[in-house]
XYZ file of C-alpha atoms in Angstrom:
468
model
C 60.556 70.676 104.846
C 63.589 72.552 106.149
C 66.431 71.968 108.552
C 65.186 72.219 112.130
C 64.817 75.744 113.372
C 65.431 77.367 109.987
C 62.490 79.629 109.203
C 61.707 81.912 106.285
C 62.381 85.620 106.766
C 60.512 88.617 105.396
C 62.623 90.382 102.799
C 61.422 92.894 100.256
C 57.809 92.272 101.221
C 57.826 88.508 100.764
C 58.866 85.382 102.619
C 62.205 83.944 101.503
C 64.553 81.357 102.890
C 67.460 82.930 104.830
C 69.835 81.508 102.213
C 71.788 83.994 100.111
C 73.785 83.243 96.995
C 77.141 84.988 97.339
C 77.744 87.426 94.479
C 80.970 86.605 92.661
C 82.563 88.792 89.994
C 83.722 88.779 87.292
C 80.816 86.792 85.804
C 80.962 83.876 88.274
C 77.372 84.603 89.306
C 75.023 85.886 86.646
C 71.334 85.918 85.722
C 71.131 82.138 85.289
C 72.473 81.241 88.735
C 70.909 84.101 90.678
C 67.539 83.871 88.962
C 67.415 80.148 89.716
C 68.440 80.737 93.350
C 65.583 83.213 93.769
C 63.153 80.868 91.998
C 64.105 78.224 94.587
C 62.948 80.632 97.312
C 66.258 82.186 98.356
C 68.005 85.487 97.680
C 69.890 85.364 94.396
C 72.763 87.775 93.838
C 73.767 89.153 90.446
C 77.406 90.261 90.377
C 77.459 93.824 89.067
C 81.240 93.718 88.658
C 81.824 94.063 84.911
C 79.015 91.665 84.061
C 78.432 90.313 80.564
C 76.218 91.921 77.934
C 74.790 90.057 74.923
C 74.335 90.768 71.238
C 71.141 90.208 69.240
C 71.969 86.500 68.888
C 72.486 86.075 72.618
C 76.274 85.796 72.375
C 78.471 87.465 74.996
C 79.889 90.786 73.792
C 83.681 90.800 74.391
C 84.817 93.749 76.505
C 87.446 95.335 74.247
C 89.275 98.444 75.457
C 90.499 100.272 72.359
C 90.739 103.838 73.663
C 94.188 105.416 73.915
C 94.213 106.739 77.491
C 93.509 105.044 80.811
C 90.821 107.577 81.593
C 89.006 106.867 78.316
C 89.309 103.106 78.849
C 87.965 103.568 82.387
C 84.927 105.342 80.941
C 84.471 102.422 78.536
C 84.638 100.038 81.485
C 81.895 101.920 83.340
C 79.623 101.751 80.284
C 80.260 98.004 79.938
C 79.592 97.534 83.664
C 76.263 99.383 83.702
C 75.023 97.751 80.491
C 76.093 94.276 81.606
C 74.638 94.389 85.098
C 71.390 95.887 83.805
C 70.993 93.024 81.340
C 71.832 90.434 84.012
C 69.330 91.840 86.528
C 66.490 91.926 83.987
C 67.143 88.319 82.946
C 67.460 87.144 86.559
C 64.204 88.843 87.501
C 62.413 87.049 84.672
C 63.824 83.663 85.713
C 62.825 84.233 89.367
C 59.182 84.625 88.259
C 58.112 86.500 91.359
C 59.749 84.102 93.830
C 62.563 84.817 96.264
C 64.468 88.051 95.708
C 67.215 89.468 93.475
C 70.124 91.396 94.982
C 73.121 92.892 93.233
C 76.666 92.826 94.558
C 79.280 95.531 94.012
C 82.797 96.005 95.313
C 83.248 99.488 96.696
C 86.882 99.442 95.570
C 86.008 98.743 91.947
C 86.590 101.608 89.538
C 83.638 103.961 89.282
C 81.699 101.943 91.897
C 79.221 104.694 92.734
C 78.593 105.565 89.094
C 78.043 101.888 88.211
C 75.739 101.245 91.164
C 73.635 104.323 90.481
C 73.456 103.513 86.762
C 72.262 99.959 87.362
C 69.689 100.946 89.984
C 68.373 103.695 87.696
C 67.933 101.146 84.888
C 66.433 98.419 87.100
C 63.821 100.168 89.216
C 61.501 97.669 90.869
C 63.704 94.688 89.955
C 66.460 94.864 92.593
C 65.489 94.168 96.209
C 68.853 94.978 97.771
C 72.538 95.726 97.324
C 75.342 93.828 99.019
C 78.586 95.760 99.098
C 82.017 95.241 100.613
C 85.691 95.466 99.628
C 86.323 98.803 101.272
C 84.308 101.063 103.567
C 81.177 101.952 101.561
C 79.928 104.901 103.614
C 77.786 106.168 100.719
C 75.886 102.887 100.325
C 73.047 103.952 102.652
C 72.355 107.265 100.934
C 72.377 105.594 97.488
C 69.975 102.919 98.742
C 67.663 105.620 100.125
C 67.660 107.513 96.838
C 66.646 104.412 94.863
C 64.449 102.907 97.611
C 66.261 99.572 97.843
C 67.647 97.656 100.802
C 71.348 97.576 101.537
C 73.392 94.784 103.123
C 76.918 95.907 104.046
C 79.650 93.250 104.002
C 82.048 93.566 106.930
C 84.588 91.321 108.650
C 84.484 92.721 112.190
C 82.262 94.501 114.693
C 84.684 97.400 114.586
C 84.191 97.914 110.833
C 80.413 97.821 111.229
C 80.496 100.356 114.050
C 82.546 102.787 111.934
C 80.073 102.530 109.035
C 77.057 102.830 111.328
C 78.355 105.868 113.187
C 79.333 107.700 110.029
C 76.283 107.085 107.869
C 74.171 103.945 108.246
C 72.306 105.162 111.349
C 70.715 107.821 109.143
C 69.066 105.179 106.916
C 68.608 102.357 109.412
C 65.210 101.291 108.060
C 66.713 100.102 104.752
C 69.599 98.102 106.260
C 68.105 94.661 105.660
C 71.016 92.604 107.017
C 74.687 92.786 107.916
C 76.898 90.263 106.135
C 79.749 88.950 108.287
C 82.324 87.675 105.799
C 84.862 85.557 107.616
C 88.336 86.598 106.431
C 89.874 83.150 107.018
C 87.086 81.112 105.408
C 85.462 83.123 102.604
C 86.601 83.140 98.992
C 87.543 86.277 97.085
C 88.531 89.569 98.733
C 88.001 90.003 102.464
C 88.428 92.541 105.229
C 91.326 91.055 107.184
C 92.879 93.947 109.068
C 96.500 94.653 109.976
C 95.632 93.805 113.585
C 94.740 90.230 112.598
C 97.095 87.397 111.703
C 96.360 85.728 108.351
C 98.014 82.537 109.616
C 95.896 82.312 112.784
C 92.218 81.809 111.965
C 89.765 82.941 114.629
C 86.547 81.137 115.521
C 83.703 83.006 113.778
C 81.231 82.527 116.658
C 82.714 85.070 119.116
C 83.304 87.512 116.257
C 79.655 87.310 115.188
C 78.501 87.490 118.822
C 80.583 90.675 119.189
C 78.985 92.052 116.025
C 75.489 91.417 117.396
C 76.467 93.009 120.695
C 77.672 96.112 118.821
C 74.479 96.210 116.761
C 72.374 96.052 119.938
C 74.386 98.814 121.592
C 73.784 101.015 118.547
C 70.056 100.307 118.641
C 69.845 98.191 115.475
C 66.571 96.259 115.263
C 66.611 92.608 116.329
C 64.847 91.885 113.039
C 68.046 92.689 111.109
C 69.783 89.348 110.510
C 73.506 88.756 110.502
C 74.464 86.757 107.428
C 77.240 84.248 108.044
C 79.422 84.149 104.913
C 82.483 81.945 104.515
C 82.913 78.252 105.244
C 79.191 77.461 105.185
C 78.553 74.046 103.632
C 76.180 71.893 105.720
C 73.594 73.777 107.806
C 73.745 70.955 110.386
C 77.235 72.186 111.273
C 75.699 75.552 112.238
C 72.800 74.174 114.266
C 73.863 76.019 117.428
C 73.712 79.323 115.505
C 70.028 78.933 114.605
C 67.503 80.139 117.219
C 70.409 81.330 119.361
C 69.449 84.352 121.534
C 73.074 85.528 121.772
C 73.451 85.785 117.997
C 69.890 86.831 117.182
C 68.490 86.233 113.716
C 70.978 84.480 111.433
C 71.003 83.896 107.681
C 73.587 82.003 105.647
C 75.467 82.908 102.483
C 76.740 80.301 100.058
C 79.450 81.462 97.675
C 81.485 78.396 96.769
C 78.817 75.659 96.616
C 76.760 77.400 93.882
C 79.819 77.403 91.579
C 79.126 73.730 90.845
C 75.559 73.719 89.520
C 73.982 73.294 86.105
C 73.149 77.003 85.975
C 76.526 78.231 87.212
C 78.081 80.296 84.387
C 81.704 79.330 85.052
C 83.333 77.190 82.335
C 83.390 73.394 82.605
C 87.154 73.302 83.158
C 86.749 75.450 86.281
C 83.947 73.199 87.553
C 86.082 70.107 86.949
C 89.010 71.660 88.835
C 86.813 72.284 91.889
C 86.204 68.528 92.222
C 89.951 67.867 92.564
C 90.773 70.212 95.453
C 92.241 68.977 98.739
C 92.275 70.691 102.156
C 94.839 73.513 102.040
C 94.585 74.030 98.286
C 92.999 77.467 98.774
C 95.472 80.201 99.741
C 94.805 83.378 101.725
C 97.199 85.835 100.078
C 97.883 89.513 99.498
C 98.911 89.666 95.846
C 95.702 91.380 94.725
C 96.219 94.883 93.271
C 93.454 96.099 95.607
C 95.825 95.730 98.559
C 93.256 93.520 100.308
C 93.765 89.944 101.355
C 91.884 87.433 99.228
C 91.467 83.671 98.923
C 91.910 81.684 95.724
C 93.012 78.245 94.545
C 96.759 77.841 94.935
C 97.262 76.934 91.276
C 100.319 77.611 89.083
C 99.189 81.239 88.619
C 99.334 81.919 92.374
C 102.459 79.792 92.859
C 104.206 81.923 90.239
C 103.308 85.081 92.177
C 104.623 83.468 95.376
C 107.873 82.538 93.636
C 108.213 86.006 92.085
C 108.006 87.659 95.494
C 110.548 85.199 96.890
C 113.035 86.380 94.225
C 113.148 89.770 95.909
C 115.869 91.757 97.648
C 115.912 95.184 99.329
C 118.299 97.851 98.081
C 119.537 101.341 98.994
C 120.392 104.135 96.574
C 123.596 104.800 98.494
C 125.948 102.617 100.492
C 124.371 102.241 103.928
C 124.395 99.762 106.797
C 124.703 96.205 105.493
C 124.189 97.400 101.899
C 127.890 97.475 101.089
C 128.072 96.144 97.518
C 126.550 97.253 94.231
C 124.079 95.016 92.433
C 125.724 94.050 89.138
C 123.003 91.944 87.489
C 119.452 92.612 86.293
C 119.595 96.405 86.685
C 120.913 99.399 84.790
C 122.897 101.977 86.700
C 124.902 101.849 89.894
C 122.424 103.123 92.467
C 121.487 99.690 93.791
C 123.372 98.889 96.986
C 122.645 95.477 98.515
C 124.135 93.001 100.961
C 126.837 90.645 99.620
C 124.529 87.692 100.327
C 121.687 89.233 98.320
C 124.030 90.012 95.424
C 124.981 86.341 95.340
C 121.297 85.319 95.352
C 120.585 87.744 92.506
C 123.422 86.287 90.459
C 121.952 82.801 90.956
C 118.499 83.963 89.823
C 119.948 85.584 86.702
C 121.862 82.385 85.922
C 118.545 80.507 86.217
C 116.946 82.762 83.579
C 115.399 85.480 85.748
C 117.422 88.161 84.053
C 115.395 91.325 84.694
C 115.082 93.174 88.007
C 111.951 95.300 88.460
C 111.662 97.962 91.140
C 108.788 97.799 93.635
C 107.258 100.637 95.696
C 108.995 99.240 98.805
C 112.640 99.812 97.786
C 113.100 96.245 96.670
C 113.639 94.609 93.295
C 112.083 91.359 92.051
C 113.708 89.191 89.407
C 111.679 87.900 86.455
C 112.383 86.451 83.019
C 112.396 88.700 79.945
C 109.068 87.308 78.686
C 107.385 87.820 82.037
C 108.788 91.330 82.285
C 107.276 92.191 78.897
C 103.876 90.810 79.968
C 103.925 92.766 83.242
C 104.785 96.019 81.483
C 102.137 95.472 78.790
C 99.433 94.695 81.359
C 100.343 97.832 83.315
C 100.226 99.958 80.161
C 96.881 98.442 79.074
C 95.195 99.293 82.415
C 91.489 100.057 81.956
C 90.923 101.449 85.441
C 88.891 98.610 86.935
C 89.729 99.569 90.538
C 89.439 102.783 92.511
C 93.121 102.341 93.455
C 95.334 99.787 91.718
C 98.684 98.807 93.195
C 99.736 96.964 90.037
C 99.345 99.878 87.606
C 99.262 102.868 90.036
C 95.864 103.879 88.590
C 93.368 105.918 90.651
C 89.828 106.610 89.436
C 89.652 110.293 90.441
C 91.600 113.574 90.697
C 94.866 113.110 88.778
C 94.248 109.385 88.008
C 97.426 108.126 89.662
C 98.181 106.843 93.148
C 101.564 108.575 92.963
C 103.300 105.307 93.826
C 105.513 103.122 91.677
C 103.529 100.419 89.848
C 104.060 97.124 91.692
C 105.317 94.160 89.603
C 104.580 91.722 92.452
C 100.862 91.984 91.662
C 98.838 91.422 88.467
C 96.010 92.790 86.297
C 92.934 91.458 88.053
C 90.430 92.456 85.367
C 92.391 90.587 82.700
C 92.678 87.342 84.635
C 89.111 87.277 86.016
C 87.640 87.962 82.575
C 89.845 85.248 81.108
C 88.984 82.481 83.568
C 85.267 83.330 83.472
C 85.202 82.983 79.690
C 87.135 79.761 79.181
C 90.764 80.690 79.873
C 93.259 78.254 81.396
C 92.254 77.544 85.016
C 95.904 76.911 85.909
C 97.142 80.234 84.534
C 94.477 82.533 85.987
C 93.190 83.621 89.371
C 90.511 81.179 90.575
C 88.742 82.584 93.618
C 87.296 79.977 96.007
C 86.357 79.620 99.648
C 88.431 77.470 101.967
C 85.729 74.765 102.098
C 86.043 74.070 98.349
C 87.838 70.777 99.098
C 84.452 69.456 100.256
C 83.262 69.037 96.679
C 85.547 65.994 96.608
C 84.294 64.647 99.959
C 80.570 65.416 99.799
C 78.621 62.336 98.562
C 76.102 64.685 96.938
C 78.649 65.299 94.155
C 79.757 61.666 93.721
C 79.770 60.049 90.268
C 80.364 63.508 88.781
C 76.864 64.646 89.735
C 76.170 68.330 89.073
C 72.932 69.539 90.692
C 70.603 72.212 89.440
C 70.354 75.258 91.714
C 66.918 74.004 92.863
C 68.396 70.613 93.783
C 71.227 72.327 95.672
C 68.892 74.613 97.641
C 66.624 71.658 98.472
C 69.679 69.726 99.654
C 70.904 72.617 101.800
C 67.459 72.856 103.406
C 67.780 69.251 104.649
C 70.892 70.245 106.625
C 73.224 68.714 104.044
């Protein structure tokens, strides 16, 4: 029995529920969660973002980067990524036992994205039904899907982004575009596609945005059989009743990213699961500290609060006396080419007195003040870069040509690979980035999770199908 109006869809040659597990890297969705989601009749999603591999005893192989240069470490990272995702897909496929479907998720802005995607698909022929891909403008996704004969499901945050992708490449491989994922930038966890034309502090109703997406798809001649997947903020299907069987929106499917974090099969550590039960409305922050340059949403824990505070200890400077920059900064910096306002010099002196003794230059002609220990950690993390992104603001790495963005490394950001690997494998949930959607506070309110109940994936999918 399912929630009224919700019907199975045909995907990959079989009937599945229009319920998709959101792929979450690093290692927040793996074979156990995605295989179980597929076995329950939905579409499970293995994260192919630096997934775990296992040794002969089944223990996770630590991803150690011991090469001397960034380029060599980047090549190590690609090998880890292909091996890990291949292992995860094979295990997920076995768990699914011929039910549902297995997708993989990649971020187009991850380092070596095309190489990783092609490597995994080459190793997993016949096992992967489709590829979801966002975080950037993945124009090449369609041609890769065609080469390996899999479906593709682009993740976008606006009709405008979809139209650009369609016009440039997707119209050439329209028959393999199985769905379009609308990821709401104000509701979804992780990275999103909020544009400079949109205000992060003014959330927009997703309905007109999705209606505009469907209108664009119709104008471009996209088949009515291609669903739009609503991703971000989806908890109870009963709250989306007017979206189902709605002629304006056409066929709709739903993606669940945050709810599957709290299941028996979810691979995240127990401390992370426990933290999710404590969240209140407003505890998830839409921010722009990520080294990708994209907005993203994560729990506003001490790790994020420290980044907020670091950026608040920031002042602009000029290399020569100019305008209001009439005095020389005399704390935290070496040399005399730091002209600031008298007020900012006073603020800097206060920060230094409070222990934030080191000023670090940013790419935007500002300096931020940090303690000596934090400065050492920032510099070490930048030097240890393993090239996990195509372009990294934190380390100024680029995964092609001369391997540098040409910009100053930005101390206001952080090493995302380090922190996501750490939290996924038992690191302190307060001192690492904890991605979550903005509905995560509902774990505390939803009676389904009362008395510390943790469902299996099958129990969760069955619950979702009731409308709750």
